[in-house]
Short mmCIF file of C-alpha atoms in Angstrom, two decimals:
data_model
loop_
_atom_site.label_atom_id
_atom_site.label_comp_id
_atom_site.label_asym_id
_atom_site.label_seq_id
_atom_site.Cartn_x
_atom_site.Cartn_y
_atom_site.Cartn_z
CA UNK A 1 254.68 203.09 105.34
CA UNK A 2 258.43 202.48 105.02
CA UNK A 3 259.50 198.99 103.98
CA UNK A 4 261.34 196.98 106.67
CA UNK A 5 265.12 197.17 106.82
CA UNK A 6 267.73 195.02 108.54
CA UNK A 7 270.46 197.68 108.54
CA UNK A 8 269.89 201.43 108.51
CA UNK A 9 272.62 204.08 108.63
CA UNK A 10 271.54 207.70 108.88
CA UNK A 11 274.13 210.43 108.16
CA UNK A 12 276.87 208.26 109.63
CA UNK A 13 280.41 209.63 109.75
CA UNK A 14 283.61 208.23 111.21
CA UNK A 15 286.74 210.27 111.65
CA UNK A 16 290.16 209.10 112.81
CA UNK A 17 291.92 212.28 113.86
CA UNK A 18 292.02 214.52 110.80
CA UNK A 19 291.05 211.72 108.42
CA UNK A 20 287.41 211.10 107.52
CA UNK A 21 286.89 207.42 106.71
CA UNK A 22 283.09 207.59 106.32
CA UNK A 23 281.31 210.81 105.47
CA UNK A 24 277.58 211.34 106.13
CA UNK A 25 276.65 207.90 104.79
CA UNK A 26 273.01 206.83 104.40
CA UNK A 27 272.40 203.11 103.89
CA UNK A 28 269.37 200.83 103.95
CA UNK A 29 269.63 197.06 103.65
CA UNK A 30 266.28 195.26 103.16
CA UNK A 31 265.80 191.74 104.55
CA UNK A 32 266.52 188.58 102.59
CA UNK A 33 268.85 190.00 99.94
CA UNK A 34 272.57 190.02 99.19
CA UNK A 35 273.74 193.62 99.50
CA UNK A 36 277.18 194.65 98.27
CA UNK A 37 279.49 197.44 99.39
CA UNK A 38 281.99 198.18 96.63
CA UNK A 39 284.80 200.68 96.44
CA UNK A 40 288.55 201.10 96.05
CA UNK A 41 290.93 200.66 98.97
CA UNK A 42 290.33 203.40 101.51
CA UNK A 43 286.74 204.04 100.40
CA UNK A 44 285.38 203.27 103.90
CA UNK A 45 283.85 199.83 103.32
CA UNK A 46 285.43 197.96 106.22
CA UNK A 47 284.96 200.90 108.60
CA UNK A 48 281.27 200.89 107.66
CA UNK A 49 281.01 197.18 108.42
CA UNK A 50 282.79 197.62 111.74
CA UNK A 51 280.23 200.23 112.76
CA UNK A 52 277.39 197.93 111.73
CA UNK A 53 278.57 195.04 113.90
CA UNK A 54 279.47 197.34 116.75
CA UNK A 55 283.27 197.23 116.98
CA UNK A 56 283.72 200.86 115.89
CA UNK A 57 281.53 203.68 117.19
CA UNK A 58 280.41 206.32 114.68
CA UNK A 59 281.61 209.88 115.20
CA UNK A 60 278.21 211.16 114.08
CA UNK A 61 274.90 209.74 112.91
CA UNK A 62 273.03 206.60 113.91
CA UNK A 63 273.44 202.90 113.10
CA UNK A 64 270.44 200.66 113.61
CA UNK A 65 270.44 196.90 113.04
CA UNK A 66 267.17 194.97 113.36
CA UNK A 67 265.72 198.29 114.48
CA UNK A 68 268.13 198.45 117.46
CA UNK A 69 270.73 201.13 118.14
CA UNK A 70 274.02 199.24 117.84
CA UNK A 71 275.84 201.57 120.24
CA UNK A 72 273.27 200.96 123.01
CA UNK A 73 272.10 197.42 122.31
CA UNK A 74 275.18 195.86 120.80
CA UNK A 75 274.91 192.56 122.66
CA UNK A 76 271.34 191.99 121.50
CA UNK A 77 272.34 192.78 117.91
CA UNK A 78 275.45 190.60 117.87
CA UNK A 79 273.46 187.55 119.02
CA UNK A 80 271.70 187.74 115.64
CA UNK A 81 274.80 188.41 113.51
CA UNK A 82 277.46 186.33 111.84
CA UNK A 83 280.70 188.03 110.78
CA UNK A 84 283.53 186.79 108.57
CA UNK A 85 286.47 189.18 108.75
CA UNK A 86 289.08 189.81 106.05
CA UNK A 87 291.60 187.84 108.12
CA UNK A 88 290.65 184.38 109.36
CA UNK A 89 290.44 184.15 113.17
CA UNK A 90 291.06 180.45 113.87
CA UNK A 91 292.76 178.35 116.54
CA UNK A 92 295.66 176.89 114.57
CA UNK A 93 296.33 173.89 116.83
CA UNK A 94 292.72 172.66 116.73
CA UNK A 95 290.89 170.94 113.91
CA UNK A 96 287.74 172.36 112.23
CA UNK A 97 285.39 170.36 114.48
CA UNK A 98 286.98 171.71 117.66
CA UNK A 99 287.13 175.27 116.28
CA UNK A 100 283.40 175.08 115.55
CA UNK A 101 282.64 173.59 118.97
CA UNK A 102 284.61 176.31 120.78
CA UNK A 103 282.88 179.06 118.82
CA UNK A 104 279.47 177.45 119.36
CA UNK A 105 280.07 177.63 123.11
CA UNK A 106 280.53 181.39 122.80
CA UNK A 107 276.97 181.47 121.46
CA UNK A 108 275.80 179.28 124.37
CA UNK A 109 274.92 176.27 122.23
CA UNK A 110 274.53 173.08 124.27
CA UNK A 111 274.27 169.40 123.45
CA UNK A 112 272.70 167.80 121.51
CA UNK A 113 272.11 170.93 119.37
CA UNK A 114 275.80 171.83 119.39
CA UNK A 115 276.98 168.56 117.81
CA UNK A 116 274.13 168.60 115.32
CA UNK A 117 274.98 172.13 114.23
CA UNK A 118 278.68 171.30 113.83
CA UNK A 119 277.83 168.30 111.64
CA UNK A 120 275.44 170.42 109.57
CA UNK A 121 278.10 173.07 108.95
CA UNK A 122 280.79 170.51 108.06
CA UNK A 123 278.48 169.31 105.31
CA UNK A 124 277.30 172.74 104.19
CA UNK A 125 280.85 174.09 103.70
CA UNK A 126 282.31 170.78 102.42
CA UNK A 127 284.69 170.45 105.36
CA UNK A 128 284.19 166.79 106.31
CA UNK A 129 287.20 165.55 104.34
CA UNK A 130 289.47 167.79 106.43
CA UNK A 131 287.55 167.78 109.69
CA UNK A 132 290.27 166.00 111.69
CA UNK A 133 293.27 167.97 110.45
CA UNK A 134 294.69 170.85 112.48
CA UNK A 135 293.99 174.27 111.01
CA UNK A 136 297.73 174.77 110.54
CA UNK A 137 297.65 172.01 107.90
CA UNK A 138 294.69 173.41 105.93
CA UNK A 139 294.93 175.24 102.63
CA UNK A 140 293.71 178.82 102.28
CA UNK A 141 290.46 177.66 100.72
CA UNK A 142 289.62 175.29 103.58
CA UNK A 143 290.56 177.93 106.15
CA UNK A 144 288.14 180.33 104.49
CA UNK A 145 285.38 177.75 104.46
CA UNK A 146 285.94 177.15 108.16
CA UNK A 147 285.88 180.90 108.92
CA UNK A 148 282.53 181.23 107.16
CA UNK A 149 281.21 178.10 108.90
CA UNK A 150 282.08 179.62 112.26
CA UNK A 151 280.16 182.78 111.41
CA UNK A 152 277.09 180.62 110.74
CA UNK A 153 277.12 178.68 114.02
CA UNK A 154 274.35 180.78 115.59
CA UNK A 155 272.11 180.71 112.47
CA UNK A 156 272.48 184.48 111.97
CA UNK A 157 269.72 186.58 110.48
CA UNK A 158 272.39 188.89 109.03
CA UNK A 159 275.68 187.51 107.68
CA UNK A 160 278.49 190.04 107.15
CA UNK A 161 281.27 188.96 104.79
CA UNK A 162 284.29 191.24 104.42
CA UNK A 163 286.05 190.26 101.18
CA UNK A 164 285.26 186.57 101.69
CA UNK A 165 286.98 185.18 98.56
CA UNK A 166 290.08 187.36 98.21
CA UNK A 167 293.07 185.25 97.22
CA UNK A 168 291.10 182.05 96.61
CA UNK A 169 291.30 180.01 93.45
CA UNK A 170 288.34 180.15 91.02
CA UNK A 171 286.94 176.73 92.00
CA UNK A 172 286.77 177.64 95.70
CA UNK A 173 285.25 181.03 94.86
CA UNK A 174 282.49 179.37 92.84
CA UNK A 175 281.80 176.90 95.67
CA UNK A 176 281.46 179.72 98.19
CA UNK A 177 279.20 181.68 95.81
CA UNK A 178 276.86 178.67 95.74
CA UNK A 179 276.71 178.60 99.54
CA UNK A 180 276.01 182.34 99.75
CA UNK A 181 273.16 181.94 97.27
CA UNK A 182 271.72 179.09 99.35
CA UNK A 183 271.83 181.20 102.50
CA UNK A 184 270.03 184.05 100.75
CA UNK A 185 267.37 181.64 99.46
CA UNK A 186 266.86 180.43 103.03
CA UNK A 187 266.14 184.01 104.11
CA UNK A 188 269.50 185.12 105.49
CA UNK A 189 270.37 188.73 104.72
CA UNK A 190 273.95 188.93 103.40
CA UNK A 191 276.07 192.08 103.50
CA UNK A 192 279.28 191.67 101.52
CA UNK A 193 282.31 193.73 100.53
CA UNK A 194 284.39 192.60 97.58
CA UNK A 195 286.98 193.83 95.10
CA UNK A 196 285.73 191.35 92.50
CA UNK A 197 283.15 193.04 90.31
CA UNK A 198 282.07 189.73 88.76
CA UNK A 199 281.39 188.46 92.29
CA UNK A 200 279.18 191.45 93.06
CA UNK A 201 277.38 191.14 89.74
CA UNK A 202 276.73 187.44 90.28
CA UNK A 203 275.68 187.57 93.95
CA UNK A 204 274.29 190.99 94.84
CA UNK A 205 270.68 192.07 94.50
CA UNK A 206 271.72 195.64 95.28
CA UNK A 207 275.06 197.41 95.58
CA UNK A 208 276.42 200.71 96.82
CA UNK A 209 279.62 201.98 95.25
CA UNK A 210 281.57 203.96 97.83
CA UNK A 211 284.20 206.59 97.08
CA UNK A 212 286.05 208.68 99.68
CA UNK A 213 283.69 207.55 102.43
CA UNK A 214 280.50 208.44 100.59
CA UNK A 215 277.87 206.53 98.62
CA UNK A 216 278.67 207.53 95.05
CA UNK A 217 275.95 205.43 93.42
CA UNK A 218 273.45 202.75 94.44
CA UNK A 219 271.06 200.33 92.79
CA UNK A 220 270.90 196.88 91.25
CA UNK A 221 273.87 195.98 89.05
CA UNK A 222 271.70 196.31 85.92
CA UNK A 223 270.33 199.68 87.07
CA UNK A 224 273.85 201.02 87.61
CA UNK A 225 274.95 199.91 84.15
CA UNK A 226 271.93 201.59 82.54
CA UNK A 227 272.41 204.75 84.59
CA UNK A 228 276.09 205.35 84.00
CA UNK A 229 277.15 203.77 80.71
CA UNK A 230 275.90 202.52 77.35
CA UNK A 231 274.93 198.91 76.77
CA UNK A 232 277.97 197.81 74.79
CA UNK A 233 281.70 198.04 75.41
CA UNK A 234 284.19 198.05 72.54
CA UNK A 235 287.79 197.20 73.37
CA UNK A 236 290.42 197.74 70.69
CA UNK A 237 294.15 198.11 70.37
CA UNK A 238 295.35 201.46 69.09
CA UNK A 239 298.26 203.81 69.59
CA UNK A 240 297.83 207.21 71.21
CA UNK A 241 298.43 208.97 67.89
CA UNK A 242 295.56 207.21 66.10
CA UNK A 243 293.01 207.12 68.93
CA UNK A 244 291.47 210.52 68.12
CA UNK A 245 290.99 209.66 64.44
CA UNK A 246 289.41 206.30 65.24
CA UNK A 247 287.02 207.66 67.87
CA UNK A 248 286.16 211.00 66.26
CA UNK A 249 282.39 211.50 66.32
CA UNK A 250 281.71 208.77 68.88
CA UNK A 251 280.54 210.53 72.03
CA UNK A 252 280.73 208.95 75.44
CA UNK A 253 283.31 208.12 78.08
CA UNK A 254 286.31 206.02 77.18
CA UNK A 255 289.07 204.37 79.16
CA UNK A 256 292.69 204.09 78.09
CA UNK A 257 294.72 201.16 79.51
CA UNK A 258 298.17 200.67 77.98
CA UNK A 259 297.69 200.35 74.23
CA UNK A 260 294.01 199.40 74.55
CA UNK A 261 290.96 201.66 74.57
CA UNK A 262 287.46 200.93 75.88
CA UNK A 263 284.55 202.90 74.46
CA UNK A 264 280.94 202.59 75.67
CA UNK A 265 278.26 202.71 72.98
CA UNK A 266 274.60 201.82 72.49
CA UNK A 267 275.46 200.43 69.06
CA UNK A 268 279.01 199.22 68.40
CA UNK A 269 278.58 198.43 64.69
CA UNK A 270 279.49 201.87 63.24
CA UNK A 271 282.76 201.96 65.20
CA UNK A 272 283.65 198.38 64.27
CA UNK A 273 282.90 199.16 60.61
CA UNK A 274 285.11 202.27 60.75
CA UNK A 275 288.03 200.39 62.27
CA UNK A 276 287.71 197.51 59.81
CA UNK A 277 287.50 200.00 56.93
CA UNK A 278 290.62 201.87 58.01
CA UNK A 279 292.52 198.63 58.52
CA UNK A 280 291.28 197.04 55.32
CA UNK A 281 290.20 193.90 57.13
CA UNK A 282 290.27 192.30 60.58
CA UNK A 283 293.95 192.61 61.42
CA UNK A 284 293.23 194.66 64.57
CA UNK A 285 291.83 192.74 67.54
CA UNK A 286 288.44 194.14 68.57
CA UNK A 287 286.31 192.82 71.45
CA UNK A 288 282.63 193.77 71.67
CA UNK A 289 280.90 192.75 74.91
CA UNK A 290 278.05 193.80 77.19
CA UNK A 291 278.98 196.57 79.62
CA UNK A 292 279.49 195.15 83.12
CA UNK A 293 279.74 196.30 86.71
CA UNK A 294 283.52 196.69 86.53
CA UNK A 295 283.06 199.33 83.82
CA UNK A 296 280.57 201.16 86.04
CA UNK A 297 282.91 200.91 89.03
CA UNK A 298 285.71 202.56 87.06
CA UNK A 299 283.34 205.24 85.84
CA UNK A 300 281.87 206.06 89.26
CA UNK A 301 285.11 206.00 91.22
CA UNK A 302 286.88 208.16 88.62
CA UNK A 303 289.65 205.77 87.76
CA UNK A 304 291.21 207.03 84.50
CA UNK A 305 287.91 207.50 82.68
CA UNK A 306 287.96 210.45 80.35
CA UNK A 307 285.22 212.40 78.59
CA UNK A 308 283.99 211.52 75.15
CA UNK A 309 286.08 212.08 72.06
#
């Protein structure tokens, strides 16, 4: 028997005229996890989300959320969703409390539950200190907190976050990560798109890397690293003319960025020893680190990665 899923896309495509934004995409999001959609700009991530919450109709294929066909039962699905868009949709002249109250009315919340829910969300997203200020006076971080709070008004079973922390400072990002983890622990299914690979690696139980509208690779972050690249990444400075001599005999993909080269190896020691031997010491800066999801992203999406030396 198939395991339950919250979101299921079967051979879903979306075309805009001659352009194909999503191409025969299959996707299954189990309940109670944080699921990430990753990909470069134009990969089809936001279009996929828009089809899932029913704003964009697929050209082909089926989209089911909670087992319901989103194109036929969109209202029933949206009652159980929360959505935070890339751009905040807030009433600038109102304060956070009034924004939350207005949005709660859209979901038919009534007193005393409405006021209780607003107070709960002010605390959960750390908004109380700015609750009486108009949105126009809020910083980008507080606006983003309010946008996420509004998407939680109806206690959604599925929370969709489209690049929720883009442009925020590291402290605010970390605070929002903590809230997303809490929601997942409480049983909310979270579907997130992000350009931050560290964010995906920290938050997501499973990810799909999209490229040109298709699912290029899927799995847990650790599975993707094991599948596509070696365990260790060596970063070193070297000129084009000496790269071949330094890397000769070390098979595997490598990435050239400016005057730095990344090479992916199961054991970095032989390469480090070679470089130190050629240099006669440790004059050249070498970084050895675990391979991460950003390395896999570059590999899968084809960004400048070359074959082994």
